mmCIF file of C-alpha atoms in Angstrom:
data_model
loop_
_atom_site.group_PDB
_atom_site.id
_atom_site.type_symbol
_atom_site.label_atom_id
_atom_site.label_comp_id
_atom_site.label_asym_id
_atom_site.label_seq_id
_atom_site.Cartn_x
_atom_site.Cartn_y
_atom_site.Cartn_z
ATOM 1 C CA MET Q 1 -59.158 31.945 -15.997
ATOM 2 C CA GLU Q 2 -56.306 28.734 -15.022
ATOM 3 C CA ASN Q 3 -57.961 26.938 -18.304
ATOM 4 C CA LEU Q 4 -57.867 29.700 -20.460
ATOM 5 C CA PHE Q 5 -54.462 30.459 -19.440
ATOM 6 C CA ASN Q 6 -53.465 26.931 -20.459
ATOM 7 C CA SER Q 7 -54.802 26.345 -23.392
ATOM 8 C CA PHE Q 8 -53.276 29.666 -24.752
ATOM 9 C CA HIS Q 9 -49.849 29.377 -23.211
ATOM 10 C CA SER Q 10 -48.521 25.715 -23.838
ATOM 11 C CA ASN Q 11 -45.749 23.508 -21.962
ATOM 12 C CA LYS Q 12 -43.135 24.153 -24.506
ATOM 13 C CA TYR Q 13 -44.014 28.230 -24.869
ATOM 14 C CA ILE Q 14 -44.400 28.717 -21.317
ATOM 15 C CA THR Q 15 -40.769 26.595 -20.572
ATOM 16 C CA LYS Q 16 -39.122 28.812 -23.145
ATOM 17 C CA LYS Q 17 -40.535 32.307 -22.046
ATOM 18 C CA SER Q 18 -39.535 31.653 -18.475
ATOM 19 C CA ILE Q 19 -35.811 30.927 -19.245
ATOM 20 C CA THR Q 20 -35.840 33.964 -21.427
ATOM 21 C CA GLU Q 21 -37.640 36.092 -19.002
ATOM 22 C CA LEU Q 22 -34.908 34.825 -16.047
ATOM 23 C CA ARG Q 23 -32.101 35.523 -18.319
ATOM 24 C CA CYS Q 24 -33.051 38.964 -19.264
ATOM 25 C CA GLY Q 25 -33.576 39.819 -15.139
ATOM 26 C CA ILE Q 26 -37.310 39.660 -15.105
ATOM 27 C CA PRO Q 27 -38.836 37.426 -12.230
ATOM 28 C CA VAL Q 28 -41.222 34.312 -12.732
ATOM 29 C CA LEU Q 29 -43.513 32.747 -10.397
ATOM 30 C CA LEU Q 30 -43.648 29.057 -9.785
ATOM 31 C CA TYR Q 31 -46.389 27.566 -8.242
ATOM 32 C CA ASN Q 32 -48.851 24.288 -7.399
ATOM 33 C CA SER Q 33 -51.765 23.406 -5.503
ATOM 34 C CA ASN Q 34 -50.408 24.332 -1.961
ATOM 35 C CA ASN Q 35 -47.639 27.264 -2.913
ATOM 36 C CA ASN Q 36 -46.671 30.107 -5.484
ATOM 37 C CA LEU Q 37 -43.098 31.309 -5.243
ATOM 38 C CA LEU Q 38 -41.487 34.234 -6.744
ATOM 39 C CA ILE Q 39 -37.747 33.764 -8.071
ATOM 40 C CA PHE Q 40 -35.026 36.093 -9.617
ATOM 41 C CA PRO Q 41 -31.821 34.665 -10.383
ATOM 42 C CA SER Q 42 -29.240 35.649 -7.780
ATOM 43 C CA GLU Q 43 -26.474 36.521 -10.095
ATOM 44 C CA LEU Q 44 -28.719 39.025 -11.875
ATOM 45 C CA VAL Q 45 -29.620 41.450 -8.513
ATOM 46 C CA ASP Q 46 -28.522 45.003 -8.593
ATOM 47 C CA HIS Q 47 -29.060 47.972 -6.045
ATOM 48 C CA PRO Q 48 -32.601 49.131 -7.332
ATOM 49 C CA LEU Q 49 -34.110 46.045 -7.424
ATOM 50 C CA LEU Q 50 -32.840 44.881 -4.182
ATOM 51 C CA SER Q 51 -34.188 48.124 -2.451
ATOM 52 C CA THR Q 52 -37.314 47.571 -4.604
ATOM 53 C CA LEU Q 53 -38.095 43.825 -2.948
ATOM 54 C CA LYS Q 54 -37.028 45.194 0.520
ATOM 55 C CA LYS Q 55 -39.664 47.764 0.251
ATOM 56 C CA HIS Q 56 -42.530 45.714 -1.039
ATOM 57 C CA PHE Q 57 -41.725 42.198 0.650
ATOM 58 C CA LYS Q 58 -40.979 41.398 4.271
ATOM 59 C CA ASP Q 59 -39.507 38.192 3.947
ATOM 60 C CA ILE Q 60 -36.812 37.599 0.953
ATOM 61 C CA ASN Q 61 -34.781 34.210 0.866
ATOM 62 C CA ILE Q 62 -31.905 33.335 -0.911
ATOM 63 C CA LEU Q 63 -31.401 29.588 -2.026
ATOM 64 C CA VAL Q 64 -28.312 27.864 -2.164
ATOM 65 C CA THR Q 65 -27.628 24.449 -2.884
ATOM 66 C CA GLY Q 66 -25.863 22.210 -0.705
ATOM 67 C CA ASN Q 67 -22.766 21.930 -2.620
ATOM 68 C CA ARG Q 68 -22.195 25.514 -2.486
ATOM 69 C CA LEU Q 69 -23.257 25.768 1.172
ATOM 70 C CA ASN Q 70 -20.693 22.896 1.526
ATOM 71 C CA PHE Q 71 -17.675 25.620 0.544
ATOM 72 C CA ILE Q 72 -18.749 28.213 2.654
ATOM 73 C CA PHE Q 73 -19.500 26.461 5.854
ATOM 74 C CA GLN Q 74 -16.273 24.269 4.855
ATOM 75 C CA SER Q 75 -18.462 21.038 5.650
ATOM 76 C CA SER Q 76 -20.069 18.390 3.917
ATOM 77 C CA GLY Q 77 -23.781 17.436 4.212
ATOM 78 C CA ASN Q 78 -25.241 20.360 3.562
ATOM 79 C CA GLN Q 79 -28.632 20.452 1.579
ATOM 80 C CA LEU Q 80 -30.366 22.897 -0.148
ATOM 81 C CA SER Q 81 -31.450 25.633 1.833
ATOM 82 C CA ARG Q 82 -33.229 29.101 2.317
ATOM 83 C CA ILE Q 83 -30.759 31.955 3.721
ATOM 84 C CA LYS Q 84 -33.016 35.228 4.735
ATOM 85 C CA ILE Q 85 -32.369 38.483 3.562
ATOM 86 C CA LYS Q 86 -31.587 40.762 6.446
ATOM 87 C CA GLU Q 87 -32.188 44.466 6.018
ATOM 88 C CA SER Q 88 -28.561 45.106 6.378
ATOM 89 C CA HIS Q 89 -27.795 42.736 3.824
ATOM 90 C CA ASP Q 90 -26.873 44.077 0.281
ATOM 91 C CA LEU Q 91 -25.187 43.060 -2.697
ATOM 92 C CA GLU Q 92 -21.591 42.193 -1.331
ATOM 93 C CA TYR Q 93 -23.429 39.746 0.794
ATOM 94 C CA ILE Q 94 -25.323 38.022 -1.998
ATOM 95 C CA SER Q 95 -22.310 38.190 -3.744
ATOM 96 C CA SER Q 96 -20.824 36.230 -1.298
ATOM 97 C CA LEU Q 97 -22.984 33.557 -1.041
ATOM 98 C CA LEU Q 98 -22.177 33.339 -4.739
ATOM 99 C CA ILE Q 99 -18.771 33.467 -5.536
ATOM 100 C CA GLY Q 100 -17.000 34.354 -2.450
ATOM 101 C CA GLN Q 101 -14.011 32.464 -1.556
ATOM 102 C CA GLU Q 102 -12.917 33.466 1.646
ATOM 103 C CA PHE Q 103 -15.129 33.790 4.712
ATOM 104 C CA HIS Q 104 -12.819 34.979 7.686
ATOM 105 C CA ASN Q 105 -16.013 36.116 9.662
ATOM 106 C CA ARG Q 106 -18.121 33.033 10.016
ATOM 107 C CA GLU Q 107 -20.360 34.698 12.293
ATOM 108 C CA TYR Q 108 -21.502 36.663 8.812
ATOM 109 C CA PHE Q 109 -23.565 33.779 8.101
ATOM 110 C CA ALA Q 110 -25.543 33.182 11.316
ATOM 111 C CA ILE Q 111 -27.300 29.707 11.437
ATOM 112 C CA ASP Q 112 -30.569 31.619 12.411
ATOM 113 C CA ASN Q 113 -30.431 32.896 8.942
ATOM 114 C CA LEU Q 114 -30.412 29.495 7.517
ATOM 115 C CA ILE Q 115 -33.365 27.171 7.058
ATOM 116 C CA ILE Q 116 -32.902 23.889 5.229
ATOM 117 C CA SER Q 117 -35.429 23.962 2.354
ATOM 118 C CA THR Q 118 -38.834 21.765 2.745
ATOM 119 C CA ASN Q 119 -40.730 23.597 -0.171
ATOM 120 C CA PRO Q 120 -40.667 21.403 -3.003
ATOM 121 C CA LEU Q 121 -40.698 24.684 -5.185
ATOM 122 C CA ASP Q 122 -37.236 25.723 -4.066
ATOM 123 C CA LYS Q 123 -35.774 22.483 -6.038
ATOM 124 C CA THR Q 124 -37.912 23.384 -9.153
ATOM 125 C CA ALA Q 125 -36.665 26.797 -8.599
ATOM 126 C CA ILE Q 126 -33.051 25.884 -8.820
ATOM 127 C CA SER Q 127 -33.763 23.241 -11.671
ATOM 128 C CA LEU Q 128 -34.968 26.393 -13.861
ATOM 129 C CA ILE Q 129 -32.288 28.653 -12.948
ATOM 130 C CA LYS Q 130 -29.902 25.562 -14.298
ATOM 131 C CA LEU Q 131 -31.746 25.630 -17.710
ATOM 132 C CA ALA Q 132 -31.117 29.140 -18.123
ATOM 133 C CA LYS Q 133 -27.482 28.362 -17.762
ATOM 134 C CA LEU Q 134 -27.359 30.954 -14.706
ATOM 135 C CA LEU Q 135 -25.507 30.176 -11.169
ATOM 136 C CA PRO Q 136 -27.666 28.041 -8.929
ATOM 137 C CA SER Q 137 -28.959 30.394 -6.635
ATOM 138 C CA ALA Q 138 -32.613 32.442 -6.736
ATOM 139 C CA ILE Q 139 -34.221 35.258 -4.715
ATOM 140 C CA ALA Q 140 -37.284 33.512 -3.557
ATOM 141 C CA ILE Q 141 -40.087 35.080 -2.292
ATOM 142 C CA ASP Q 142 -43.441 33.435 -0.855
ATOM 143 C CA ILE Q 143 -46.666 34.987 -2.462
ATOM 144 C CA SER Q 144 -49.782 34.537 -0.956
ATOM 145 C CA SER Q 145 -52.713 35.443 -3.377
ATOM 146 C CA SER Q 146 -56.358 34.179 -3.493
ATOM 147 C CA ASN Q 147 -56.008 33.994 -6.930
ATOM 148 C CA ILE Q 148 -52.587 33.815 -8.211
ATOM 149 C CA LEU Q 149 -52.786 33.766 -11.853
ATOM 150 C CA GLU Q 150 -54.903 37.362 -11.447
ATOM 151 C CA TRP Q 151 -51.926 38.676 -9.184
ATOM 152 C CA CYS Q 152 -49.374 37.467 -12.088
ATOM 153 C CA THR Q 153 -51.491 39.074 -14.401
ATOM 154 C CA LYS Q 154 -51.765 42.740 -12.570
ATOM 155 C CA ASN Q 155 -48.053 42.629 -11.792
ATOM 156 C CA ASN Q 156 -47.152 41.068 -15.288
ATOM 157 C CA ILE Q 157 -45.353 38.222 -14.231
ATOM 158 C CA THR Q 158 -44.843 34.782 -15.937
ATOM 159 C CA PRO Q 159 -46.652 32.148 -13.738
ATOM 160 C CA ILE Q 160 -45.492 28.684 -14.594
ATOM 161 C CA LYS Q 161 -46.511 25.449 -13.052
ATOM 162 C CA GLN Q 162 -44.160 23.388 -10.907
ATOM 163 C CA GLU Q 163 -44.800 20.327 -12.889
ATOM 164 C CA ILE Q 164 -44.044 21.995 -16.212
ATOM 165 C CA ILE Q 165 -40.307 22.024 -15.062
ATOM 166 C CA ASP Q 166 -40.487 18.782 -13.190
ATOM 167 C CA ASN Q 167 -41.324 16.742 -16.160
ATOM 168 C CA TYR Q 168 -38.646 18.637 -18.668
ATOM 169 C CA ASN Q 169 -37.089 15.784 -19.509
ATOM 170 C CA GLU Q 170 -40.146 13.501 -20.198
ATOM 171 C CA GLU Q 171 -41.627 16.081 -22.195
ATOM 172 C CA TYR Q 172 -38.521 17.122 -23.873
ATOM 173 C CA GLU Q 173 -38.885 16.990 -27.804
ATOM 174 C CA ILE Q 174 -36.913 18.119 -30.951
ATOM 175 C CA GLN Q 175 -37.600 18.988 -34.474
ATOM 176 C CA GLU Q 176 -35.078 18.652 -37.624
ATOM 177 C CA VAL Q 177 -34.342 22.231 -38.697
ATOM 178 C CA CYS Q 178 -32.552 21.557 -41.816
ATOM 179 C CA SER Q 179 -29.649 19.273 -43.093
ATOM 180 C CA SER Q 180 -26.843 19.716 -45.395
ATOM 181 C CA PRO Q 181 -23.777 17.988 -47.283
ATOM 182 C CA LEU Q 182 -20.934 18.763 -45.144
ATOM 183 C CA PHE Q 183 -16.888 18.876 -46.573
ATOM 184 C CA LEU Q 184 -14.815 18.393 -43.881
ATOM 185 C CA LYS Q 185 -10.948 18.049 -44.338
ATOM 186 C CA ASP Q 186 -10.454 14.590 -44.268
ATOM 187 C CA CYS Q 187 -14.172 13.293 -45.278
ATOM 188 C CA PRO Q 188 -15.937 15.415 -48.303
ATOM 189 C CA ASN Q 189 -18.742 12.719 -47.761
ATOM 190 C CA ALA Q 190 -20.386 14.141 -44.494
ATOM 191 C CA GLN Q 191 -23.748 15.386 -43.564
ATOM 192 C CA ILE Q 192 -24.857 17.540 -40.951
ATOM 193 C CA ASN Q 193 -28.330 17.635 -39.548
ATOM 194 C CA VAL Q 194 -29.524 20.226 -37.243
ATOM 195 C CA TYR Q 195 -32.061 20.188 -34.214
ATOM 196 C CA ARG Q 196 -33.975 22.639 -32.313
ATOM 197 C CA SER Q 197 -35.992 21.645 -29.183
ATOM 198 C CA HIS Q 198 -39.216 23.833 -27.844
ATOM 199 C CA THR Q 199 -37.478 25.417 -25.360
ATOM 200 C CA GLY Q 200 -35.308 27.847 -27.075
ATOM 201 C CA GLU Q 201 -32.109 26.217 -26.324
ATOM 202 C CA LEU Q 202 -28.970 26.230 -28.766
ATOM 203 C CA GLU Q 203 -29.432 23.721 -31.539
ATOM 204 C CA HIS Q 204 -27.852 20.112 -31.391
ATOM 205 C CA TYR Q 205 -26.379 18.438 -34.392
ATOM 206 C CA ALA Q 206 -25.995 14.730 -35.963
ATOM 207 C CA ILE Q 207 -22.686 14.797 -38.191
ATOM 208 C CA ILE Q 208 -22.833 11.708 -40.526
ATOM 209 C CA ILE Q 209 -19.344 10.767 -41.511
ATOM 210 C CA GLY Q 210 -19.386 8.525 -44.754
ATOM 211 C CA ASN Q 211 -22.154 5.904 -44.873
ATOM 212 C CA PRO Q 212 -23.027 4.280 -41.644
ATOM 213 C CA ASP Q 213 -24.394 1.166 -40.930
ATOM 214 C CA TYR Q 214 -27.655 2.526 -39.751
ATOM 215 C CA ASN Q 215 -28.463 -1.142 -38.101
ATOM 216 C CA ASN Q 216 -25.727 -0.713 -35.903
ATOM 217 C CA PRO Q 217 -23.510 2.458 -36.671
ATOM 218 C CA ILE Q 218 -20.507 4.000 -34.404
ATOM 219 C CA ILE Q 219 -21.937 6.831 -32.305
ATOM 220 C CA ARG Q 220 -20.015 9.227 -30.414
ATOM 221 C CA ILE Q 221 -21.951 11.392 -28.115
ATOM 222 C CA HIS Q 222 -19.942 14.782 -27.895
ATOM 223 C CA SER Q 223 -20.761 17.962 -26.019
ATOM 224 C CA SER Q 224 -19.902 20.794 -27.099
ATOM 225 C CA CYS Q 225 -16.458 22.637 -25.656
ATOM 226 C CA TYR Q 226 -16.340 26.265 -27.343
ATOM 227 C CA THR Q 227 -12.469 26.426 -25.665
ATOM 228 C CA GLY Q 228 -11.507 23.056 -26.709
ATOM 229 C CA ASP Q 229 -13.282 22.389 -30.140
ATOM 230 C CA LEU Q 230 -12.792 25.589 -31.509
ATOM 231 C CA LEU Q 231 -9.978 27.536 -29.282
ATOM 232 C CA ASN Q 232 -7.955 24.203 -29.504
ATOM 233 C CA SER Q 233 -7.470 24.845 -25.550
ATOM 234 C CA LEU Q 234 -4.879 22.169 -24.023
ATOM 235 C CA SER Q 235 -6.632 21.990 -20.845
ATOM 236 C CA CYS Q 236 -9.210 19.345 -21.715
ATOM 237 C CA ASP Q 237 -9.077 16.788 -24.304
ATOM 238 C CA CYS Q 238 -12.402 17.239 -26.023
ATOM 239 C CA ARG Q 239 -10.756 18.495 -29.476
ATOM 240 C CA CYS Q 240 -8.570 15.575 -29.536
ATOM 241 C CA GLN Q 241 -11.809 13.071 -28.636
ATOM 242 C CA LEU Q 242 -13.757 15.036 -31.670
ATOM 243 C CA HIS Q 243 -10.761 14.272 -34.367
ATOM 244 C CA THR Q 244 -10.066 10.863 -33.208
ATOM 245 C CA ALA Q 245 -13.665 9.859 -33.161
ATOM 246 C CA ILE Q 246 -13.904 11.302 -37.017
ATOM 247 C CA LYS Q 247 -10.802 9.349 -37.791
ATOM 248 C CA LEU Q 248 -12.034 6.302 -36.618
ATOM 249 C CA MET Q 249 -15.375 6.504 -38.255
ATOM 250 C CA ILE Q 250 -13.605 7.169 -41.377
ATOM 251 C CA GLU Q 251 -11.790 4.080 -41.311
ATOM 252 C CA ASN Q 252 -14.932 2.206 -40.727
ATOM 253 C CA LYS Q 253 -16.433 3.517 -43.494
ATOM 254 C CA GLY Q 254 -18.827 5.613 -41.258
ATOM 255 C CA GLY Q 255 -20.348 6.760 -38.018
ATOM 256 C CA ILE Q 256 -22.424 9.767 -36.555
ATOM 257 C CA ILE Q 257 -21.565 11.938 -34.066
ATOM 258 C CA LEU Q 258 -24.180 13.556 -32.207
ATOM 259 C CA TYR Q 259 -23.027 17.038 -31.193
ATOM 260 C CA LEU Q 260 -24.854 18.330 -28.366
ATOM 261 C CA ALA Q 261 -25.043 21.533 -27.080
ATOM 262 C CA GLN Q 262 -24.126 21.209 -23.273
ATOM 263 C CA ASP Q 263 -20.544 23.383 -22.932
ATOM 264 C CA GLY Q 264 -19.127 22.770 -19.524
ATOM 265 C CA ARG Q 265 -20.771 19.187 -18.620
ATOM 266 C CA GLY Q 266 -24.199 21.228 -19.020
ATOM 267 C CA ILE Q 267 -23.647 24.458 -16.857
ATOM 268 C CA GLY Q 268 -22.972 26.679 -19.899
ATOM 269 C CA LEU Q 269 -19.758 28.379 -21.233
ATOM 270 C CA ALA Q 270 -20.074 31.394 -18.894
ATOM 271 C CA ASN Q 271 -20.104 29.254 -16.112
ATOM 272 C CA LYS Q 272 -17.352 27.065 -17.040
ATOM 273 C CA ILE Q 273 -15.205 29.690 -17.791
ATOM 274 C CA ARG Q 274 -15.953 30.777 -13.966
ATOM 275 C CA THR Q 275 -14.871 27.100 -13.082
ATOM 276 C CA TYR Q 276 -11.391 27.526 -15.590
ATOM 277 C CA GLN Q 277 -10.648 30.767 -12.769
ATOM 278 C CA LEU Q 278 -10.914 28.420 -10.150
ATOM 279 C CA GLN Q 279 -8.846 25.344 -11.805
ATOM 280 C CA ILE Q 280 -5.690 27.847 -13.080
ATOM 281 C CA LYS Q 281 -5.627 30.081 -10.084
ATOM 282 C CA HIS Q 282 -6.497 27.880 -7.125
ATOM 283 C CA ASN Q 283 -5.490 24.200 -8.245
ATOM 284 C CA PHE Q 284 -9.450 23.062 -8.353
ATOM 285 C CA ASP Q 285 -10.000 19.964 -9.976
ATOM 286 C CA THR Q 286 -12.966 20.350 -12.535
ATOM 287 C CA VAL Q 287 -15.362 18.354 -9.987
ATOM 288 C CA ASP Q 288 -14.793 20.440 -6.953
ATOM 289 C CA ALA Q 289 -14.910 23.892 -9.393
ATOM 290 C CA ASN Q 290 -18.381 22.873 -10.201
ATOM 291 C CA ARG Q 291 -19.322 22.223 -6.641
ATOM 292 C CA PHE Q 292 -17.922 25.663 -5.564
ATOM 293 C CA PHE Q 293 -20.565 27.057 -7.560
ATOM 294 C CA GLY Q 294 -23.262 25.230 -6.116
ATOM 295 C CA PHE Q 295 -23.492 22.811 -9.281
ATOM 296 C CA GLU Q 296 -23.446 19.089 -9.436
ATOM 297 C CA ASP Q 297 -20.289 17.040 -10.773
ATOM 298 C CA ASP Q 298 -21.879 16.675 -14.431
ATOM 299 C CA GLU Q 299 -25.319 18.632 -15.396
ATOM 300 C CA ARG Q 300 -25.721 17.117 -18.418
ATOM 301 C CA VAL Q 301 -28.381 15.013 -19.396
ATOM 302 C CA PHE Q 302 -28.715 12.811 -22.720
ATOM 303 C CA ILE Q 303 -32.216 12.796 -23.803
ATOM 304 C CA PRO Q 304 -31.387 14.997 -26.658
ATOM 305 C CA ALA Q 305 -28.910 12.211 -28.049
ATOM 306 C CA ILE Q 306 -31.700 9.683 -27.169
ATOM 307 C CA LYS Q 307 -34.394 11.892 -29.296
ATOM 308 C CA ILE Q 308 -31.797 12.342 -32.266
ATOM 309 C CA LEU Q 309 -31.104 8.498 -31.900
ATOM 310 C CA GLN Q 310 -34.976 8.141 -32.430
ATOM 311 C CA LYS Q 311 -35.430 10.459 -35.228
ATOM 312 C CA LEU Q 312 -32.808 8.737 -37.313
ATOM 313 C CA GLY Q 313 -34.381 5.637 -36.534
ATOM 314 C CA ILE Q 314 -31.319 3.903 -34.776
ATOM 315 C CA SER Q 315 -32.250 1.058 -32.047
ATOM 316 C CA ARG Q 316 -29.116 -0.460 -31.901
ATOM 317 C CA LEU Q 317 -25.288 1.108 -31.906
ATOM 318 C CA GLN Q 318 -21.756 1.036 -30.741
ATOM 319 C CA LEU Q 319 -20.909 3.771 -28.645
ATOM 320 C CA LEU Q 320 -17.765 5.377 -28.575
ATOM 321 C CA THR Q 321 -16.872 6.789 -25.039
ATOM 322 C CA ASN Q 322 -15.254 6.572 -21.717
ATOM 323 C CA ASN Q 323 -18.317 8.178 -19.951
ATOM 324 C CA PRO Q 324 -20.470 5.422 -17.867
ATOM 325 C CA ASN Q 325 -23.165 7.811 -17.431
ATOM 326 C CA LYS Q 326 -24.001 7.904 -21.255
ATOM 327 C CA ILE Q 327 -23.624 4.136 -21.333
ATOM 328 C CA SER Q 328 -26.419 3.695 -18.556
ATOM 329 C CA GLU Q 329 -28.827 6.706 -20.232
ATOM 330 C CA ILE Q 330 -28.508 5.242 -23.903
ATOM 331 C CA GLN Q 331 -29.554 1.861 -22.372
ATOM 332 C CA ASN Q 332 -32.320 3.134 -19.983
ATOM 333 C CA ASN Q 333 -33.984 4.523 -22.673
ATOM 334 C CA GLY Q 334 -34.107 1.407 -24.478
ATOM 335 C CA ILE Q 335 -31.332 1.255 -27.110
ATOM 336 C CA GLN Q 336 -29.183 -1.626 -27.794
ATOM 337 C CA ILE Q 337 -25.418 -1.067 -26.959
ATOM 338 C CA THR Q 338 -23.514 -4.160 -28.952
ATOM 339 C CA LYS Q 339 -20.270 -2.704 -28.168
ATOM 340 C CA ILE Q 340 -18.374 -0.084 -26.290
ATOM 341 C CA LEU Q 341 -15.381 1.769 -27.862
ATOM 342 C CA PRO Q 342 -13.005 3.662 -25.470
ATOM 343 C CA ILE Q 343 -11.504 6.403 -26.906
ATOM 344 C CA PHE Q 344 -7.980 7.610 -25.722
ATOM 345 C CA VAL Q 345 -5.844 10.427 -26.208
ATOM 346 C CA ASP Q 346 -2.633 12.119 -25.885
ATOM 347 C CA THR Q 347 -2.192 14.137 -22.448
ATOM 348 C CA ASN Q 348 -0.192 17.233 -21.570
ATOM 349 C CA GLN Q 349 0.744 19.686 -19.013
ATOM 350 C CA HIS Q 350 -2.467 21.308 -18.916
ATOM 351 C CA ASN Q 351 -4.817 18.472 -19.212
ATOM 352 C CA ILE Q 352 -3.557 15.683 -17.006
ATOM 353 C CA ASN Q 353 -5.128 17.026 -13.942
ATOM 354 C CA TYR Q 354 -8.226 17.039 -15.491
ATOM 355 C CA ILE Q 355 -8.134 13.803 -17.504
ATOM 356 C CA ASN Q 356 -7.258 12.394 -14.001
ATOM 357 C CA THR Q 357 -9.961 13.955 -12.095
ATOM 358 C CA LYS Q 358 -12.243 12.373 -15.063
ATOM 359 C CA ALA Q 359 -11.209 8.911 -14.481
ATOM 360 C CA LYS Q 360 -10.544 9.106 -10.349
ATOM 361 C CA ARG Q 361 -13.862 11.005 -9.332
ATOM 362 C CA LEU Q 362 -16.334 10.593 -12.431
ATOM 363 C CA GLY Q 363 -15.648 7.234 -13.233
ATOM 364 C CA HIS Q 364 -14.539 7.496 -17.029
ATOM 365 C CA VAL Q 365 -12.294 5.123 -18.838
ATOM 366 C CA CYS Q 366 -8.882 7.214 -19.509
#
């Protein structure tokens, strides 16, 4: 049955299907040769589901990342852990683990309920939840079955091998969907190429400005920013960086902007808006706001940019960036950077802390 299943459900299809189902509030099952783990996004749990789970399963856990636990317990050094759900625990308890800001009664989180994760599927579960752009926490239930694929078929659950998610970046592929001339305000001679991955995520774009030298073009890898690029928010420098890059490329006869669908440094727009509330109402910086919800400081991966560069036949480039992570990832994937061009923008009272945080805590050149 496993061979039949794997021949029918390719890795590409099963990854896309599992992400879609999680976003729709449908559980999926992760498995390897030793363990089976039923997972469900913690933020989508409601009263009927919680009641059903308690009725059918004895041991129900919530996976909580180390970064989130650091805020819950106001101490550093925590690791990905399981917190066992007791009969008395309700949605308010689960919500407090995800987004609660004050913990007046520390005994509420009894130490005997928390166990550092030792199951490798737990880490994979968090990775899969992040791919779905949901808060990085999951309801996790160990499933014992001699034939897990048969169990999944009987219960209408999608099974997914751990290695499929663990090897996500290595097996990531994109294809060009379409392209068209693009008439920009300051550059009527432009073109846009649209690229789509196999996972069903939002499309990425290559915006070709003028007539770049493909042997050594100016490249800007720009992560999408709905609030900045489109709404002209003053809270970040994204729109200014984007338009400064376009202007510089026009002045140098051409360049290419790789516009990646990675809003909020890879956490997604909804989660970015969650962090905005902390930044505005509670004076968090962008790093601590990410960590508060359990994310890493920067969740982006630049493999889509690498794949687009390969599609365009570019192996040498001048990189327009202030971000050392972009530099190292480009170089680690065999592409030569002939020149690094920092990009400087104006500051204002709303984005000065944001820019200072990038410099002081993320190592950006600002």
